Amino acid sequence: MSLEDTVEMLLKGEGLEVTELHFAPEQKKPVTRKNTCFAVCAVIFNSKNEVLMIQEPKAVCLGSWYLPAGRMEDGESIEEALKREVKEEAGIDCQPITMLQIQEKGPSWIRFAFLAEKTGGSLKTPEEANADSLQAQWYDRESLPKNIRKRDILTLIDAGIRYRQSPWFSELLPVDFPCDVVCQRLLLAFTSRDANPENGDEEHVWLLLSKDSQLPVAASIEAQTLAFTAKKLVKYCMPSIYEQLSVNTCGILGVQHNGRAPGQTDGVCLNTFVQLEYKEEEEEISLSSPPKPENAGFRWHEVTNQSLRTEILQKIQEGSVLPVQSI
């Protein structure tokens, strides 16, 4: 498969097997399913545009309200975990529409938030209260319960409302590919800043590749945010000029996961879109070409396919990728 075909697949949210790690910073242990928490969260609306919420049964947050959410269990796919949590806590069956956001506290805690729809079942009543939840109810966004467990769900509810009104990225669901660690495949693009489209100048795009002409796969870094991984790789490749560069993790193009073999295939690969550019203009720096890698394991590849170059630039300009939120 050509590089152009690979990039096209990733831009469409498809997956690609992880065969090796091109960048794995030294740390005590790799980030795997054993030392990280994967969780799911559901944003579901009814025909009245009310959002589904559940009442918490745990002593530390007894009686407070939250979206259906919880940890994934061993052997589950991400979608299976979503459907189970919604059924256990809210009493209804659901079908995911799209991932809405990835929330993280570094690679040790990653939550996959979905926009989903009800497909069956009935709301859990107070008479059906158990260890999973006390009950479930529909609420209008403007009249949510005052005792919300954590306000981090408000951005998810608002994102769900916004997506239903005007989607800013294509529907995106996890794809089934095994991976034994938590890692990121980086579509790291450098764009020339001295091109003036109004004068007919073409904006050039380069992609950072490994020495074997692959998009680099980097191990997630313990106790750091997902955005830190790209910054660490750029600093490793271009240490002398790193302080003059801006590394912007735009968002997620796709999520690869297979939970069927605990400890072997239940990691996750996040196909991550990153933009690299110079922070500001300086006379001694050419803005028309990327900084030269100082590590022999990496090189730049200029994208000459016009339609692919246009698609990459549109992703940057429109921000049409799955957002990541550090909480």
mmCIF file of N, CA and C in Angstrom, residues 249-301:
data_model
loop_
_atom_site.group_PDB
_atom_site.id
_atom_site.type_symbol
_atom_site.label_atom_id
_atom_site.label_comp_id
_atom_site.label_asym_id
_atom_site.label_seq_id
_atom_site.Cartn_x
_atom_site.Cartn_y
_atom_site.Cartn_z
ATOM 1 N N THR A 249 -1.394 19.508 18.619
ATOM 2 C CA THR A 249 -2.174 18.288 18.433
ATOM 3 C C THR A 249 -3.607 18.695 18.128
ATOM 4 N N CYS A 250 -4.004 18.543 16.859
ATOM 5 C CA CYS A 250 -5.315 19.022 16.396
ATOM 6 C C CYS A 250 -6.455 18.136 16.892
ATOM 7 N N GLY A 251 -6.211 16.831 16.983
ATOM 8 C CA GLY A 251 -7.264 15.918 17.420
ATOM 9 C C GLY A 251 -7.011 14.510 16.923
ATOM 10 N N ILE A 252 -8.042 13.677 17.011
ATOM 11 C CA ILE A 252 -7.922 12.256 16.711
ATOM 12 C C ILE A 252 -8.618 11.935 15.388
ATOM 13 N N LEU A 253 -7.906 11.227 14.520
ATOM 14 C CA LEU A 253 -8.474 10.792 13.247
ATOM 15 C C LEU A 253 -9.167 9.441 13.378
ATOM 16 N N GLY A 254 -8.712 8.617 14.305
ATOM 17 C CA GLY A 254 -9.303 7.300 14.464
ATOM 18 C C GLY A 254 -8.812 6.616 15.725
ATOM 19 N N VAL A 255 -9.593 5.652 16.192
ATOM 20 C CA VAL A 255 -9.270 4.880 17.402
ATOM 21 C C VAL A 255 -9.246 3.401 17.039
ATOM 22 N N GLN A 256 -8.135 2.735 17.350
ATOM 23 C CA GLN A 256 -7.986 1.313 17.072
ATOM 24 C C GLN A 256 -7.915 0.542 18.385
ATOM 25 N N HIS A 257 -8.771 -0.476 18.517
ATOM 26 C CA HIS A 257 -8.809 -1.244 19.760
ATOM 27 C C HIS A 257 -9.391 -2.621 19.498
ATOM 28 N N ASN A 258 -8.881 -3.596 20.226
ATOM 29 C CA ASN A 258 -9.417 -4.950 20.210
ATOM 30 C C ASN A 258 -9.212 -5.505 21.608
ATOM 31 N N GLY A 259 -10.298 -5.734 22.329
ATOM 32 C CA GLY A 259 -10.173 -6.123 23.733
ATOM 33 C C GLY A 259 -10.284 -7.602 24.000
ATOM 34 N N ARG A 260 -10.284 -8.424 22.950
ATOM 35 C CA ARG A 260 -10.639 -9.828 23.150
ATOM 36 C C ARG A 260 -9.588 -10.654 23.876
ATOM 37 N N ALA A 261 -8.329 -10.264 23.818
ATOM 38 C CA ALA A 261 -7.274 -11.019 24.493
ATOM 39 C C ALA A 261 -6.604 -10.128 25.530
ATOM 40 N N PRO A 262 -7.115 -10.118 26.769
ATOM 41 C CA PRO A 262 -6.549 -9.251 27.814
ATOM 42 C C PRO A 262 -5.047 -9.435 27.964
ATOM 43 N N GLY A 263 -4.338 -8.306 27.984
ATOM 44 C CA GLY A 263 -2.896 -8.333 28.143
ATOM 45 C C GLY A 263 -2.133 -8.516 26.845
ATOM 46 N N GLN A 264 -2.839 -8.799 25.743
ATOM 47 C CA GLN A 264 -2.163 -9.031 24.472
ATOM 48 C C GLN A 264 -2.663 -8.111 23.359
ATOM 49 N N THR A 265 -3.973 -7.940 23.268
ATOM 50 C CA THR A 265 -4.527 -7.135 22.162
ATOM 51 C C THR A 265 -5.416 -6.002 22.654
ATOM 52 N N ASP A 266 -5.391 -5.719 23.956
ATOM 53 C CA ASP A 266 -6.342 -4.748 24.502
ATOM 54 C C ASP A 266 -5.740 -3.382 24.788
ATOM 55 N N GLY A 267 -4.651 -3.046 24.105
ATOM 56 C CA GLY A 267 -4.165 -1.675 24.146
ATOM 57 C C GLY A 267 -5.001 -0.823 23.213
ATOM 58 N N VAL A 268 -4.535 0.363 22.922
ATOM 59 C CA VAL A 268 -5.263 1.234 21.997
ATOM 60 C C VAL A 268 -4.258 2.050 21.204
ATOM 61 N N CYS A 269 -4.545 2.225 19.915
ATOM 62 C CA CYS A 269 -3.743 3.110 19.072
ATOM 63 C C CYS A 269 -4.622 4.272 18.648
ATOM 64 N N LEU A 270 -4.205 5.467 18.974
ATOM 65 C CA LEU A 270 -4.926 6.677 18.594
ATOM 66 C C LEU A 270 -4.216 7.293 17.386
ATOM 67 N N ASN A 271 -4.887 7.296 16.253
ATOM 68 C CA ASN A 271 -4.329 7.940 15.063
ATOM 69 C C ASN A 271 -4.536 9.442 15.205
ATOM 70 N N THR A 272 -3.443 10.142 15.436
ATOM 71 C CA THR A 272 -3.487 11.526 15.911
ATOM 72 C C THR A 272 -2.975 12.493 14.855
ATOM 73 N N PHE A 273 -3.724 13.568 14.647
ATOM 74 C CA PHE A 273 -3.367 14.578 13.653
ATOM 75 C C PHE A 273 -2.660 15.735 14.350
ATOM 76 N N VAL A 274 -1.456 16.039 13.870
ATOM 77 C CA VAL A 274 -0.614 17.054 14.515
ATOM 78 C C VAL A 274 -0.102 18.028 13.465
ATOM 79 N N GLN A 275 -0.142 19.319 13.783
ATOM 80 C CA GLN A 275 0.415 20.339 12.898
ATOM 81 C C GLN A 275 1.686 20.905 13.514
ATOM 82 N N LEU A 276 2.713 21.008 12.695
ATOM 83 C CA LEU A 276 3.984 21.594 13.120
ATOM 84 C C LEU A 276 4.237 22.850 12.307
ATOM 85 N N GLU A 277 4.589 23.925 12.973
ATOM 86 C CA GLU A 277 4.942 25.158 12.274
ATOM 87 C C GLU A 277 5.894 25.969 13.131
ATOM 88 N N TYR A 278 6.510 26.955 12.522
ATOM 89 C CA TYR A 278 7.385 27.842 13.276
ATOM 90 C C TYR A 278 6.550 28.812 14.101
ATOM 91 N N LYS A 279 7.052 29.151 15.279
ATOM 92 C CA LYS A 279 6.310 30.050 16.162
ATOM 93 C C LYS A 279 6.216 31.452 15.587
ATOM 94 N N GLU A 280 7.318 31.942 15.037
ATOM 95 C CA GLU A 280 7.318 33.301 14.492
ATOM 96 C C GLU A 280 8.394 33.412 13.434
ATOM 97 N N GLU A 281 8.267 34.413 12.624
ATOM 98 C CA GLU A 281 9.214 34.589 11.530
ATOM 99 C C GLU A 281 10.564 35.090 12.049
ATOM 100 N N GLU A 282 11.632 34.454 11.525
ATOM 101 C CA GLU A 282 12.988 34.887 11.840
ATOM 102 C C GLU A 282 13.788 34.868 10.543
ATOM 103 N N GLU A 283 14.688 35.842 10.390
ATOM 104 C CA GLU A 283 15.399 36.014 9.126
ATOM 105 C C GLU A 283 16.202 34.779 8.729
ATOM 106 N N GLU A 284 16.794 34.096 9.716
ATOM 107 C CA GLU A 284 17.672 32.978 9.394
ATOM 108 C C GLU A 284 16.921 31.677 9.146
ATOM 109 N N ILE A 285 15.601 31.697 9.261
ATOM 110 C CA ILE A 285 14.808 30.483 9.081
ATOM 111 C C ILE A 285 13.971 30.591 7.815
ATOM 112 N N SER A 286 14.018 29.547 7.000
ATOM 113 C CA SER A 286 13.168 29.485 5.825
ATOM 114 C C SER A 286 11.824 28.886 6.218
ATOM 115 N N LEU A 287 10.748 29.638 5.987
ATOM 116 C CA LEU A 287 9.423 29.164 6.343
ATOM 117 C C LEU A 287 8.806 28.296 5.253
ATOM 118 N N SER A 288 9.525 28.149 4.141
ATOM 119 C CA SER A 288 8.982 27.415 3.011
ATOM 120 C C SER A 288 9.299 25.924 3.054
ATOM 121 N N SER A 289 10.114 25.484 4.006
ATOM 122 C CA SER A 289 10.457 24.069 4.109
ATOM 123 C C SER A 289 10.560 23.685 5.581
ATOM 124 N N PRO A 290 10.349 22.414 5.891
ATOM 125 C CA PRO A 290 10.360 21.986 7.295
ATOM 126 C C PRO A 290 11.770 21.936 7.866
ATOM 127 N N PRO A 291 11.890 21.983 9.186
ATOM 128 C CA PRO A 291 13.209 21.870 9.815
ATOM 129 C C PRO A 291 13.789 20.478 9.591
ATOM 130 N N LYS A 292 15.059 20.417 9.314
ATOM 131 C CA LYS A 292 15.698 19.135 8.998
ATOM 132 C C LYS A 292 15.801 18.259 10.247
ATOM 133 N N PRO A 293 15.335 17.016 10.171
ATOM 134 C CA PRO A 293 15.488 16.104 11.322
ATOM 135 C C PRO A 293 16.961 15.865 11.622
ATOM 136 N N GLU A 294 17.296 15.881 12.894
ATOM 137 C CA GLU A 294 18.669 15.639 13.317
ATOM 138 C C GLU A 294 18.877 14.195 13.732
ATOM 139 N N ASN A 295 17.809 13.394 13.634
ATOM 140 C CA ASN A 295 17.892 11.979 13.952
ATOM 141 C C ASN A 295 17.701 11.183 12.661
ATOM 142 N N ALA A 296 18.612 10.241 12.408
ATOM 143 C CA ALA A 296 18.598 9.496 11.152
ATOM 144 C C ALA A 296 17.381 8.584 11.018
ATOM 145 N N GLY A 297 16.637 8.403 12.088
ATOM 146 C CA GLY A 297 15.484 7.515 12.043
ATOM 147 C C GLY A 297 14.235 8.147 11.460
ATOM 148 N N PHE A 298 14.323 9.443 11.104
ATOM 149 C CA PHE A 298 13.132 10.142 10.608
ATOM 150 C C PHE A 298 13.493 11.035 9.433
ATOM 151 N N ARG A 299 12.491 11.278 8.579
ATOM 152 C CA ARG A 299 12.688 12.157 7.426
ATOM 153 C C ARG A 299 11.353 12.793 7.051
ATOM 154 N N TRP A 300 11.416 13.842 6.218
ATOM 155 C CA TRP A 300 10.210 14.495 5.732
ATOM 156 C C TRP A 300 9.851 13.985 4.340
ATOM 157 N N HIS A 301 8.555 13.916 4.068
ATOM 158 C CA HIS A 301 8.055 13.550 2.744
ATOM 159 C C HIS A 301 7.090 14.626 2.296
#
